[in-house]
Short mmCIF file of C-alpha atoms in Angstrom, two decimals:
data_model
loop_
_atom_site.label_atom_id
_atom_site.label_comp_id
_atom_site.label_asym_id
_atom_site.label_seq_id
_atom_site.Cartn_x
_atom_site.Cartn_y
_atom_site.Cartn_z
CA MET A 15 80.99 133.74 60.81
CA SER A 16 80.45 137.38 60.81
CA GLY A 17 77.44 139.61 60.56
CA SER A 18 75.90 142.84 61.84
CA THR A 19 74.04 142.71 65.13
CA PRO A 20 70.35 143.87 65.29
CA PHE A 21 71.09 145.40 68.75
CA LYS A 22 72.71 148.84 68.47
CA MET A 23 73.04 148.90 72.25
CA ARG A 24 74.28 145.97 74.22
CA LEU A 25 74.35 146.71 77.96
CA VAL A 26 75.93 144.48 80.71
CA HIS A 27 73.77 144.51 83.97
CA LEU A 28 75.69 145.00 87.07
CA ASP A 29 73.61 143.73 89.98
CA LEU A 30 75.05 145.16 93.08
CA LYS A 31 72.91 143.76 95.67
CA GLY A 32 75.38 140.95 96.29
CA ALA A 33 79.28 140.79 96.07
CA PRO A 34 79.49 144.24 94.66
CA PRO A 35 82.86 144.75 92.96
CA LYS A 36 85.48 147.21 94.09
CA VAL A 37 86.05 150.23 91.87
CA SER A 38 89.55 148.93 91.22
CA TYR A 39 88.09 145.70 89.86
CA LEU A 40 85.70 147.62 87.69
CA SER A 41 88.61 149.58 86.26
CA GLU A 42 90.15 146.32 84.98
CA ILE A 43 86.90 144.68 83.79
CA PHE A 44 85.30 147.62 81.90
CA PRO A 45 87.94 147.44 79.17
CA LEU A 46 87.21 143.69 78.76
CA PHE A 47 83.50 144.52 78.44
CA ARG A 48 84.22 146.95 75.76
CA ALA A 49 86.55 144.50 73.87
CA LEU A 50 83.97 141.75 74.13
CA GLY A 51 81.22 144.06 72.37
CA ALA A 52 79.44 145.76 75.03
CA ASN A 53 78.66 149.42 74.63
CA GLY A 54 76.74 150.19 77.92
CA LEU A 55 75.96 149.27 81.53
CA LEU A 56 72.77 148.83 83.46
CA ILE A 57 73.85 149.49 87.09
CA GLU A 58 71.45 148.34 89.64
CA TYR A 59 72.69 149.90 92.78
CA GLU A 60 70.09 149.03 95.49
CA ASP A 61 71.78 149.64 98.85
CA MET A 62 75.24 150.39 97.38
CA PHE A 63 74.21 153.82 96.27
CA PRO A 64 75.38 156.68 98.67
CA TYR A 65 71.78 157.97 99.63
CA GLU A 66 71.91 161.05 101.85
CA GLY A 67 69.68 162.84 104.37
CA SER A 68 66.65 160.86 105.35
CA LEU A 69 67.54 158.09 102.92
CA ARG A 70 71.01 157.48 104.39
CA LEU A 71 69.78 154.50 106.38
CA LEU A 72 69.33 152.71 102.82
CA ARG A 73 73.09 152.60 102.53
CA ALA A 74 74.88 149.32 103.02
CA LYS A 75 77.79 149.44 105.39
CA TYR A 76 80.29 149.43 102.55
CA ALA A 77 78.24 151.49 100.05
CA TYR A 78 80.02 153.38 97.25
CA SER A 79 80.86 157.00 98.17
CA PRO A 80 79.71 159.75 95.84
CA SER A 81 83.27 160.03 94.49
CA GLU A 82 83.37 156.38 93.77
CA ILE A 83 80.23 156.79 91.75
CA LYS A 84 81.80 159.44 89.78
CA GLU A 85 84.86 157.39 89.25
CA ILE A 86 82.71 154.41 88.09
CA LEU A 87 81.06 156.78 85.55
CA HIS A 88 84.41 158.10 84.48
CA LEU A 89 85.90 154.69 83.90
CA ALA A 90 82.74 153.76 82.02
CA GLY A 91 83.04 156.79 79.77
CA LEU A 92 86.83 156.12 79.11
CA ASN A 93 85.65 152.70 77.75
CA GLU A 94 82.68 154.06 75.77
CA LEU A 95 80.14 152.32 77.95
CA GLU A 96 76.89 154.24 78.36
CA VAL A 97 75.59 154.03 81.81
CA ILE A 98 71.85 153.55 82.79
CA PRO A 99 71.17 153.49 86.52
CA LEU A 100 68.31 151.37 87.92
CA VAL A 101 66.33 152.31 91.00
CA GLN A 102 63.50 149.97 92.15
CA THR A 103 60.32 151.92 92.72
CA PHE A 104 57.52 149.33 93.16
CA GLY A 105 58.54 145.72 93.55
CA HIS A 106 61.80 144.32 95.05
CA MET A 107 61.86 147.20 97.56
CA GLU A 108 63.13 144.94 100.29
CA PHE A 109 66.24 146.99 100.86
CA VAL A 110 64.09 150.00 101.65
CA LEU A 111 60.93 148.52 103.20
CA LYS A 112 63.05 146.18 105.67
CA HIS A 113 63.86 149.33 107.69
CA ALA A 114 61.44 150.24 110.40
CA ALA A 115 61.35 153.84 109.14
CA PHE A 116 59.71 152.70 105.96
CA ALA A 117 57.88 149.66 107.01
CA HIS A 118 54.47 151.27 107.26
CA LEU A 119 54.70 151.87 103.45
CA ARG A 120 54.64 148.17 102.64
CA GLU A 121 51.62 146.86 100.59
CA VAL A 122 51.19 143.91 102.88
CA GLY A 123 52.69 144.25 106.50
CA PRO A 124 54.70 141.00 106.72
CA PHE A 125 56.43 141.40 103.35
CA PRO A 126 58.88 144.07 102.52
CA CYS A 127 58.98 143.49 98.78
CA THR A 128 56.20 145.82 97.47
CA LEU A 129 55.46 149.42 98.06
CA ASN A 130 51.98 150.50 98.91
CA PRO A 131 50.88 152.64 95.85
CA HIS A 132 48.07 154.37 97.71
CA GLU A 133 50.22 156.37 100.17
CA ALA A 134 51.50 159.69 99.11
CA GLU A 135 54.57 159.22 101.19
CA SER A 136 55.30 156.17 98.87
CA LEU A 137 55.67 158.43 95.75
CA ALA A 138 57.59 161.02 97.86
CA LEU A 139 59.93 158.22 98.92
CA VAL A 140 60.76 157.02 95.48
CA GLY A 141 60.89 160.53 94.17
CA ALA A 142 63.65 161.34 96.56
CA MET A 143 65.48 158.21 95.75
CA ILE A 144 65.27 159.06 91.89
CA ASP A 145 66.45 162.75 92.60
CA GLN A 146 69.50 161.60 94.31
CA VAL A 147 70.44 159.04 91.65
CA LEU A 148 69.81 161.39 88.80
CA GLU A 149 72.01 164.02 90.62
CA LEU A 150 74.92 161.74 90.50
CA HIS A 151 74.21 160.66 86.80
CA PRO A 152 73.90 164.07 85.09
CA GLY A 153 74.41 162.82 81.63
CA THR A 154 72.12 159.79 81.61
CA ARG A 155 69.52 159.41 78.82
CA TRP A 156 67.58 156.68 80.54
CA LEU A 157 66.64 155.77 84.18
CA HIS A 158 65.34 152.24 84.80
CA VAL A 159 62.69 152.31 87.38
CA GLY A 160 62.14 148.49 87.69
CA CYS A 161 58.55 147.81 88.37
CA ASP A 162 58.83 144.16 87.93
CA GLU A 163 57.36 141.16 90.05
CA VAL A 164 55.21 143.40 92.26
CA TYR A 165 54.00 140.63 94.42
CA TYR A 166 51.11 140.94 96.74
CA LEU A 167 49.83 143.99 94.71
CA GLY A 168 46.11 144.51 95.60
CA GLU A 169 46.31 142.51 98.90
CA GLY A 170 46.93 145.40 101.23
CA GLU A 171 44.01 146.74 103.17
CA ALA A 172 43.98 150.14 101.16
CA SER A 173 44.18 148.18 97.90
CA ARG A 174 41.35 145.96 98.77
CA ARG A 175 39.05 148.94 99.53
CA TRP A 176 40.16 150.56 96.34
CA LEU A 177 39.54 147.45 94.27
CA GLN A 178 35.96 147.23 95.67
CA GLN A 179 35.09 150.41 93.60
CA GLU A 180 33.64 149.81 90.12
CA GLN A 181 35.92 149.30 87.25
CA ASN A 182 39.05 149.21 89.45
CA SER A 183 41.65 146.38 88.92
CA THR A 184 45.20 145.48 89.94
CA GLY A 185 46.28 146.27 86.40
CA LYS A 186 44.82 149.73 86.64
CA LEU A 187 46.56 150.23 89.97
CA CYS A 188 49.93 149.09 88.61
CA LEU A 189 49.57 151.34 85.65
CA SER A 190 48.67 154.35 87.91
CA HIS A 191 51.81 153.92 89.85
CA MET A 192 54.04 153.47 86.97
CA ARG A 193 52.62 156.65 85.43
CA ALA A 194 53.12 158.56 88.62
CA VAL A 195 56.73 157.38 88.91
CA ALA A 196 57.52 158.10 85.26
CA SER A 197 56.02 161.46 85.45
CA ARG A 198 58.18 162.24 88.53
CA VAL A 199 61.24 161.29 86.52
CA GLN A 200 60.37 163.40 83.66
CA ALA A 201 59.37 166.48 85.89
CA ARG A 202 62.89 166.24 87.44
CA ARG A 203 64.74 165.62 84.15
CA PRO A 204 62.70 165.99 81.00
CA SER A 205 65.57 164.65 78.90
CA VAL A 206 65.61 161.28 80.81
CA THR A 207 63.26 158.31 79.59
CA PRO A 208 62.13 155.87 82.11
CA LEU A 209 62.60 152.09 81.43
CA VAL A 210 60.31 149.50 83.08
CA TRP A 211 60.56 145.62 83.12
CA ASP A 212 57.64 144.50 81.08
CA ASP A 213 56.30 141.53 83.05
CA MET A 214 53.49 143.48 84.88
CA LEU A 215 52.35 144.89 81.37
CA ARG A 216 52.26 141.58 79.22
CA ASP A 217 48.81 140.28 80.29
CA LEU A 218 47.02 143.65 80.50
CA PRO A 219 44.19 144.24 78.06
CA GLU A 220 45.47 146.21 75.08
CA ASP A 221 42.77 148.94 75.34
CA GLN A 222 43.59 149.43 79.08
CA LEU A 223 47.27 149.71 78.35
CA ALA A 224 46.84 152.11 75.45
CA ALA A 225 44.53 154.43 77.39
CA SER A 226 46.69 154.45 80.63
CA GLY A 227 49.10 157.11 79.34
CA VAL A 228 52.04 154.89 80.28
CA PRO A 229 53.02 154.25 76.69
CA GLN A 230 53.86 157.83 76.17
CA LEU A 231 56.05 158.03 79.28
CA VAL A 232 58.09 154.73 79.35
CA GLU A 233 59.96 152.24 77.20
CA PRO A 234 59.31 148.68 78.37
CA VAL A 235 62.07 146.04 78.60
CA LEU A 236 60.94 142.60 77.50
CA TRP A 237 62.79 140.03 79.55
CA ASP A 238 63.01 136.35 78.90
CA TYR A 239 65.93 134.24 80.12
CA THR A 240 64.88 130.79 78.91
CA ALA A 241 66.72 128.76 76.31
CA ASP A 242 63.51 127.81 74.58
CA LEU A 243 62.11 131.36 74.38
CA ASP A 244 59.11 131.29 72.17
CA VAL A 245 60.03 133.59 69.19
CA HIS A 246 56.57 133.87 67.77
CA SER A 247 54.88 134.79 70.99
CA LYS A 248 57.58 137.28 71.64
CA VAL A 249 57.04 138.95 68.41
CA LEU A 250 53.29 139.18 69.05
CA LEU A 251 54.00 140.86 72.27
CA MET A 252 56.09 143.43 70.61
CA GLN A 253 53.34 144.05 68.16
CA LYS A 254 50.76 144.56 70.89
CA TYR A 255 53.19 147.10 72.62
CA TRP A 256 53.57 149.08 69.43
CA ARG A 257 49.83 149.15 68.84
CA CYS A 258 49.49 150.45 72.42
CA GLY A 259 51.76 153.36 71.56
CA PHE A 260 55.17 152.48 73.05
CA PRO A 261 57.66 154.19 70.79
CA GLN A 262 60.73 152.06 71.61
CA LEU A 263 61.15 148.52 73.06
CA TRP A 264 64.20 146.86 74.63
CA ALA A 265 65.11 143.22 75.13
CA ALA A 266 66.71 141.48 78.12
CA SER A 267 68.65 138.15 78.13
CA ALA A 268 70.86 136.69 80.75
CA PHE A 269 74.42 135.60 81.01
CA LYS A 270 74.18 134.48 84.63
CA GLY A 271 71.84 134.46 87.61
CA ALA A 272 68.90 132.92 85.99
CA THR A 273 69.12 129.20 86.23
CA GLY A 274 69.15 128.55 89.94
CA PRO A 275 69.25 130.45 93.23
CA SER A 276 72.30 128.71 94.37
CA GLN A 277 74.07 128.17 90.99
CA ALA A 278 77.79 128.55 91.08
CA VAL A 279 78.74 128.59 87.43
CA PRO A 280 76.62 129.82 84.59
CA PRO A 281 75.58 126.96 82.01
CA ILE A 282 76.99 128.64 78.91
CA LYS A 283 75.05 126.47 76.53
CA HIS A 284 71.81 127.63 78.13
CA HIS A 285 72.69 131.22 77.89
CA LEU A 286 73.90 130.99 74.39
CA ARG A 287 70.65 129.42 73.26
CA ASN A 288 68.70 132.23 74.94
CA HIS A 289 70.73 134.77 72.91
CA VAL A 290 70.06 132.80 69.72
CA GLN A 291 66.44 132.95 70.36
CA TRP A 292 66.55 136.72 70.91
CA LEU A 293 68.45 137.08 67.78
CA GLN A 294 65.59 135.33 65.93
CA VAL A 295 63.15 137.70 67.61
CA ALA A 296 65.00 140.87 66.55
CA GLY A 297 65.55 139.40 62.98
CA SER A 298 61.92 139.00 62.52
CA ARG A 299 61.21 142.64 62.71
CA PRO A 300 62.64 145.64 60.75
CA THR A 301 66.00 146.93 61.72
CA ASP A 302 66.14 148.91 64.99
CA SER A 303 62.78 147.48 66.07
CA LEU A 304 64.60 147.04 69.50
CA GLN A 305 66.49 149.85 70.98
CA GLY A 306 69.05 147.43 72.51
CA ILE A 307 69.47 144.41 74.69
CA ILE A 308 70.41 144.16 78.40
CA LEU A 309 72.53 141.17 79.32
CA THR A 310 71.22 140.63 82.95
CA GLY A 311 73.69 139.00 85.40
CA TRP A 312 71.62 138.60 88.56
CA GLN A 313 73.63 138.24 91.79
CA ARG A 314 70.75 137.22 94.08
CA TYR A 315 67.21 136.30 93.38
CA ASP A 316 66.08 138.93 95.89
CA HIS A 317 67.77 141.06 98.58
CA PHE A 318 67.52 138.31 101.19
CA SER A 319 68.56 135.43 99.00
CA VAL A 320 71.91 133.62 98.99
CA LEU A 321 74.37 134.61 96.24
CA CYS A 322 74.28 132.88 92.87
CA GLU A 323 77.16 133.08 90.36
CA LEU A 324 79.62 135.59 91.06
CA LEU A 325 80.48 138.24 88.36
CA PRO A 326 84.10 136.73 87.79
CA ALA A 327 82.43 133.31 87.23
CA GLY A 328 80.09 134.78 84.73
CA VAL A 329 82.62 136.42 82.51
CA PRO A 330 83.18 133.36 80.25
CA SER A 331 79.47 133.17 79.62
CA LEU A 332 79.15 137.02 79.14
CA ALA A 333 82.13 136.86 76.62
CA ALA A 334 80.45 134.06 74.61
CA CYS A 335 76.97 135.74 74.72
CA LEU A 336 78.35 139.19 73.52
CA GLN A 337 80.31 137.61 70.72
CA LEU A 338 77.27 135.63 69.61
CA LEU A 339 75.32 138.79 69.36
CA LEU A 340 78.02 140.60 67.41
CA ARG A 341 78.57 137.82 64.93
CA GLY A 342 75.00 136.52 64.62
CA GLY A 343 76.22 133.08 65.74
CA PHE A 344 78.81 131.24 67.80
CA ASP A 345 81.22 129.31 65.66
CA GLY A 346 85.02 128.46 65.98
CA ASP A 347 86.03 131.93 65.20
CA ALA A 348 83.84 133.34 68.00
CA LYS A 349 85.04 130.84 70.36
CA ALA A 350 88.69 131.65 69.56
CA LYS A 351 88.03 135.33 69.91
CA VAL A 352 86.63 134.71 73.41
CA GLU A 353 89.52 132.43 74.41
CA ASN A 354 92.04 135.04 73.16
CA LEU A 355 90.42 137.88 75.05
CA LEU A 356 90.17 135.88 78.28
CA GLY A 357 93.58 134.35 77.95
CA ILE A 358 92.30 130.78 78.37
CA SER A 359 93.21 127.69 76.28
CA ASN A 360 89.72 126.36 75.91
CA LEU A 361 86.21 127.68 76.64
CA GLU A 362 84.40 124.87 78.28
CA MET A 363 80.83 124.56 77.23
CA MET A 364 79.69 121.83 79.52
CA ASP A 365 76.65 122.78 81.65
CA PRO A 366 77.96 122.52 85.24
CA GLY A 367 74.82 121.18 86.82
CA PHE A 368 75.91 122.41 90.19
CA LEU A 369 72.47 122.86 91.39
CA GLN A 370 71.27 119.66 89.81
CA GLY A 371 74.10 117.61 91.45
CA GLY A 372 76.27 117.12 88.41
CA GLY A 373 79.89 116.43 88.79
CA ARG A 374 81.63 114.50 91.48
CA LEU A 375 80.56 115.67 94.95
CA LEU A 376 82.98 115.72 97.74
CA PRO A 377 82.12 114.03 101.02
CA TRP A 378 81.48 117.31 102.99
CA GLN A 379 79.06 118.58 100.43
CA GLN A 380 75.96 117.84 102.60
CA HIS A 381 77.50 119.37 105.75
CA PRO A 382 77.65 122.87 106.95
CA CYS A 383 80.34 125.04 105.43
CA PRO A 384 83.38 125.10 107.92
CA CYS A 385 83.55 128.87 107.18
CA HIS A 386 80.44 129.34 109.46
CA THR A 387 82.31 129.68 112.62
CA SER A 388 82.73 132.42 115.18
CA GLN A 389 85.54 133.88 112.94
CA PRO A 390 84.55 136.98 110.97
CA PRO A 391 83.42 135.87 107.52
CA SER A 392 86.04 137.91 105.78
CA ALA A 393 88.88 136.40 107.68
CA GLN A 394 87.55 132.85 106.93
CA LEU A 395 86.91 133.17 103.35
CA CYS A 396 89.64 135.46 101.97
CA GLY A 397 92.16 132.66 102.80
CA ARG A 398 89.91 130.08 101.11
CA ALA A 399 89.44 131.76 97.62
CA ALA A 400 92.43 129.80 96.41
CA GLY A 401 91.23 126.36 97.40
CA GLY A 402 89.82 126.21 100.93
CA CYS A 403 86.23 125.27 102.14
CA GLY A 404 85.99 122.19 100.17
CA TRP A 405 87.37 123.50 96.93
CA GLU A 406 90.40 121.45 96.85
CA ALA A 407 90.24 117.96 95.59
CA GLY A 408 91.59 115.05 97.57
CA ALA A 409 88.68 113.53 99.47
CA GLY A 410 86.76 111.03 97.51
CA GLU A 411 89.41 110.29 94.94
CA GLY A 412 88.53 107.31 92.82
CA GLN A 413 84.91 107.42 93.80
CA PRO A 414 82.35 107.10 90.96
CA LEU A 415 80.49 110.05 89.69
CA PRO A 416 76.82 110.36 90.90
CA PRO A 417 74.19 110.40 88.25
CA PRO A 418 72.81 114.03 87.66
CA ALA A 419 69.74 114.67 89.60
CA GLU A 420 66.48 116.41 88.25
CA ALA A 421 66.84 120.07 87.77
CA HIS A 422 64.98 122.36 90.21
CA PRO A 423 64.03 125.45 88.46
CA PRO A 424 63.35 128.67 90.29
CA GLY A 425 59.71 129.46 91.24
CA HIS A 426 59.02 131.42 88.08
CA GLY A 427 60.01 129.04 85.37
CA SER A 428 63.68 129.77 85.38
CA ALA A 429 62.82 133.11 83.72
CA HIS A 430 63.68 135.58 86.27
CA PRO A 431 65.05 135.49 89.78
CA ALA A 432 62.30 134.00 91.84
CA HIS A 433 60.64 135.80 94.74
CA SER A 434 61.85 134.58 98.19
CA THR A 435 59.81 134.55 101.36
CA GLN A 436 62.97 134.04 103.28
CA PRO A 437 62.92 136.47 106.26
CA PRO A 438 65.22 139.44 106.40
CA GLY A 439 68.77 138.62 107.53
CA ALA A 440 71.19 140.90 109.25
CA VAL A 441 74.24 139.96 107.20
CA GLU A 442 76.48 142.68 105.85
CA HIS A 443 78.42 142.05 102.58
CA PRO A 444 81.37 144.49 102.65
CA ARG A 445 83.31 145.24 99.55
CA ALA A 446 86.48 146.21 101.51
CA GLY A 447 88.69 143.52 102.84
CA ALA A 448 88.73 143.13 106.52
CA GLY A 449 91.78 143.88 108.44
CA GLY A 450 94.27 141.13 108.48
CA CYS A 451 92.85 139.35 105.39
CA PRO A 452 95.97 138.19 103.47
CA THR A 453 94.88 136.99 100.08
CA ALA A 454 93.77 138.50 96.77
CA GLY A 455 92.21 137.38 93.48
CA PHE A 456 92.64 137.60 89.76
CA LEU A 457 90.81 138.75 86.82
CA PRO A 458 89.57 136.05 84.44
CA GLY A 459 92.44 135.00 82.35
CA CYS A 460 95.09 135.28 84.94
CA ARG A 461 97.37 132.42 85.88
CA GLY A 462 98.55 132.89 89.46
CA ARG A 463 98.28 132.14 93.05
CA VAL A 464 98.86 133.60 96.47
CA ALA A 465 101.71 132.52 98.65
CA GLY A 466 101.03 131.74 102.39
CA GLY A 467 98.17 133.29 104.18
CA GLU A 468 96.34 132.07 107.15
CA ARG A 469 93.38 129.99 106.64
CA ALA A 470 90.48 128.93 108.62
CA PRO A 471 90.30 125.18 109.53
CA GLN A 472 89.48 122.92 106.56
CA PRO A 473 88.28 119.33 106.21
CA ALA A 474 91.41 117.31 106.60
CA ALA A 475 91.09 115.49 103.39
CA ALA A 476 90.77 118.87 101.59
CA ALA A 477 93.59 120.74 103.32
CA SER A 478 96.60 121.73 101.26
CA SER A 479 99.61 123.80 102.32
CA THR A 480 101.59 123.59 99.15
CA PRO A 481 103.21 127.05 98.49
CA TRP A 482 103.18 128.33 94.99
CA GLN A 483 104.06 131.30 93.06
CA GLY A 484 101.98 133.34 90.67
CA ARG A 485 101.91 134.75 87.22
CA CYS A 486 99.34 136.47 85.16
CA SER A 487 98.87 135.99 81.43
CA GLY A 488 96.29 137.08 78.85
CA PRO A 489 95.41 140.51 77.36
CA LEU A 490 94.67 142.08 80.75
CA ARG A 491 97.86 141.21 82.27
CA GLY A 492 96.14 141.21 85.79
CA GLN A 493 98.04 141.54 88.92
CA LEU A 494 97.35 140.45 92.63
CA MET A 495 94.99 142.85 93.89
CA PRO A 496 95.63 144.44 97.25
CA GLY A 497 93.20 144.89 100.01
CA GLY A 498 92.33 141.29 100.96
CA SER A 499 89.72 140.96 98.42
CA CYS A 500 88.65 137.79 96.55
CA CYS A 501 88.64 138.61 92.82
CA GLY A 502 88.26 142.21 93.60
CA LEU A 503 84.99 141.56 95.34
CA GLY A 504 84.25 142.37 99.00
CA ALA A 505 86.01 140.23 101.49
CA SER A 506 82.83 138.66 102.63
CA ALA A 507 81.57 138.25 99.15
CA LEU A 508 81.67 134.40 99.43
CA PRO A 509 80.32 133.34 102.85
CA THR A 510 76.79 133.13 101.65
CA VAL A 511 77.42 131.64 98.11
CA MET A 512 76.57 128.19 99.57
CA LEU A 513 78.45 126.52 96.75
CA HIS A 514 78.06 122.75 96.36
CA PRO A 515 81.65 121.61 96.02
CA VAL A 516 82.63 119.42 93.15
CA ALA A 517 85.97 117.78 92.26
CA GLN A 518 88.45 119.46 90.03
CA GLN A 519 87.75 116.91 87.15
CA CYS A 520 84.43 118.74 86.56
CA LEU A 521 85.17 120.89 83.53
CA ALA A 522 82.65 123.60 84.51
CA HIS A 523 84.10 123.62 88.07
CA THR A 524 87.64 123.99 86.64
CA GLN A 525 86.54 126.95 84.54
CA PHE A 526 85.09 128.61 87.64
CA LEU A 527 88.09 128.18 89.52
CA ARG A 528 90.26 129.38 86.57
CA ALA A 529 88.21 132.57 86.52
CA LEU A 530 88.93 133.05 90.13
CA GLY A 531 92.60 132.49 89.58
CA ASN A 532 92.63 129.26 91.51
CA PRO A 533 95.53 126.79 91.07
CA TRP A 534 93.19 123.88 90.77
CA GLY A 535 91.71 125.67 87.72
CA ARG A 536 95.00 125.95 85.93
CA ASP A 537 95.35 124.51 82.31
#
């Protein structure tokens, strides 16, 4: 099967608010993105951006340095990947509003997710963030300013007073802030067009949206991550946006991070169906009706949530989805291309059902992870990436498989990472390996393993001390990565994953381990 894609831009979303990759890992994975069919990146930095001055406290402990940001942009350029940075400016502001210095700018005091749009200091804050991001992205043509899932909007004291005035509404309030932010972007860099997620715009009256001035300033990104996306409704929504005056529209699908807050492996069939539906949406309109598509890969459902699928675990799904977009379908040739590029013998399409309880659960699945001890998380987990913490089979051999349980979709219809009311935590997630961490990981497609290495205590039935040697195969010819990092991710990238371990006989589990270079995932 072959065909031309209706999406001239195909951006891979890098969500850096959980398990952010090292630059060395990005240098290896960017060529693969390009080979698979991507030509751009949407980089959501959150607290990984090297903010300076009064914003320095927004940095995570192991945030990228300015030189690393420049190196990432250089690597992207070498691989013909256009970079669009993303800065949250309204909702999902937890990484900013959790700090005492900015807590007074919350829309509702107890919840750090939404910015108070009435405070002049709020616009000054996001303006300063935008300025610093644009300064390190001198060539960008677009800047994504977020503005999705603005929870509790209108519930703050200032908003309630404002809403009591005649003809005021939460929709008008939302549009006013969007317009102010977009105007700030264009005042700073007239050549840059702001992008916004479209969920806060969908249900607004057409006349209100058209009269707001927002359509002349931003390009909306229509996101829908469901496998049964309603094509007709999406086309009608696009027509509404065009009538309101938006000159360009974008689509957003998902290759991971959209089917469960603690999902471990992306259900590839689900994500392929989502992309098939988006192809139908694009095909129902004239060519170039959509500027491009963003393949989102959420790392957490919000700043305080546990990790869902890690980037290496999502690479097979990303590869399949990109090939589907390029070819107009996913047949045997597309599957073979993915397998060749990833260096794997078979792309397993079984939906893993980790969250739903599919696969054979090991006896300690219901018990606290043994990694949660007094040891530093990085020291505990780095040694476990190759089979510890319940990953190795052994316990429960010969036991029957439990029946799949009913799925538990996220709070917003499985469409987008759901809002979490979990209180802020004080857990750092460093990219750099901690001192003394002996093990390393692999790129997808590698066949290898680490020898030796200290491990934290494991369940007796799961422990394995068999030494083994490693080799890497596939087009990437990946090597063991130095620095004590699991798969090139931060050394403590895994402690909060909260994976539900399953036996190696589960195909999806095996595929996940293979992506991590785990011996139990070998062919």
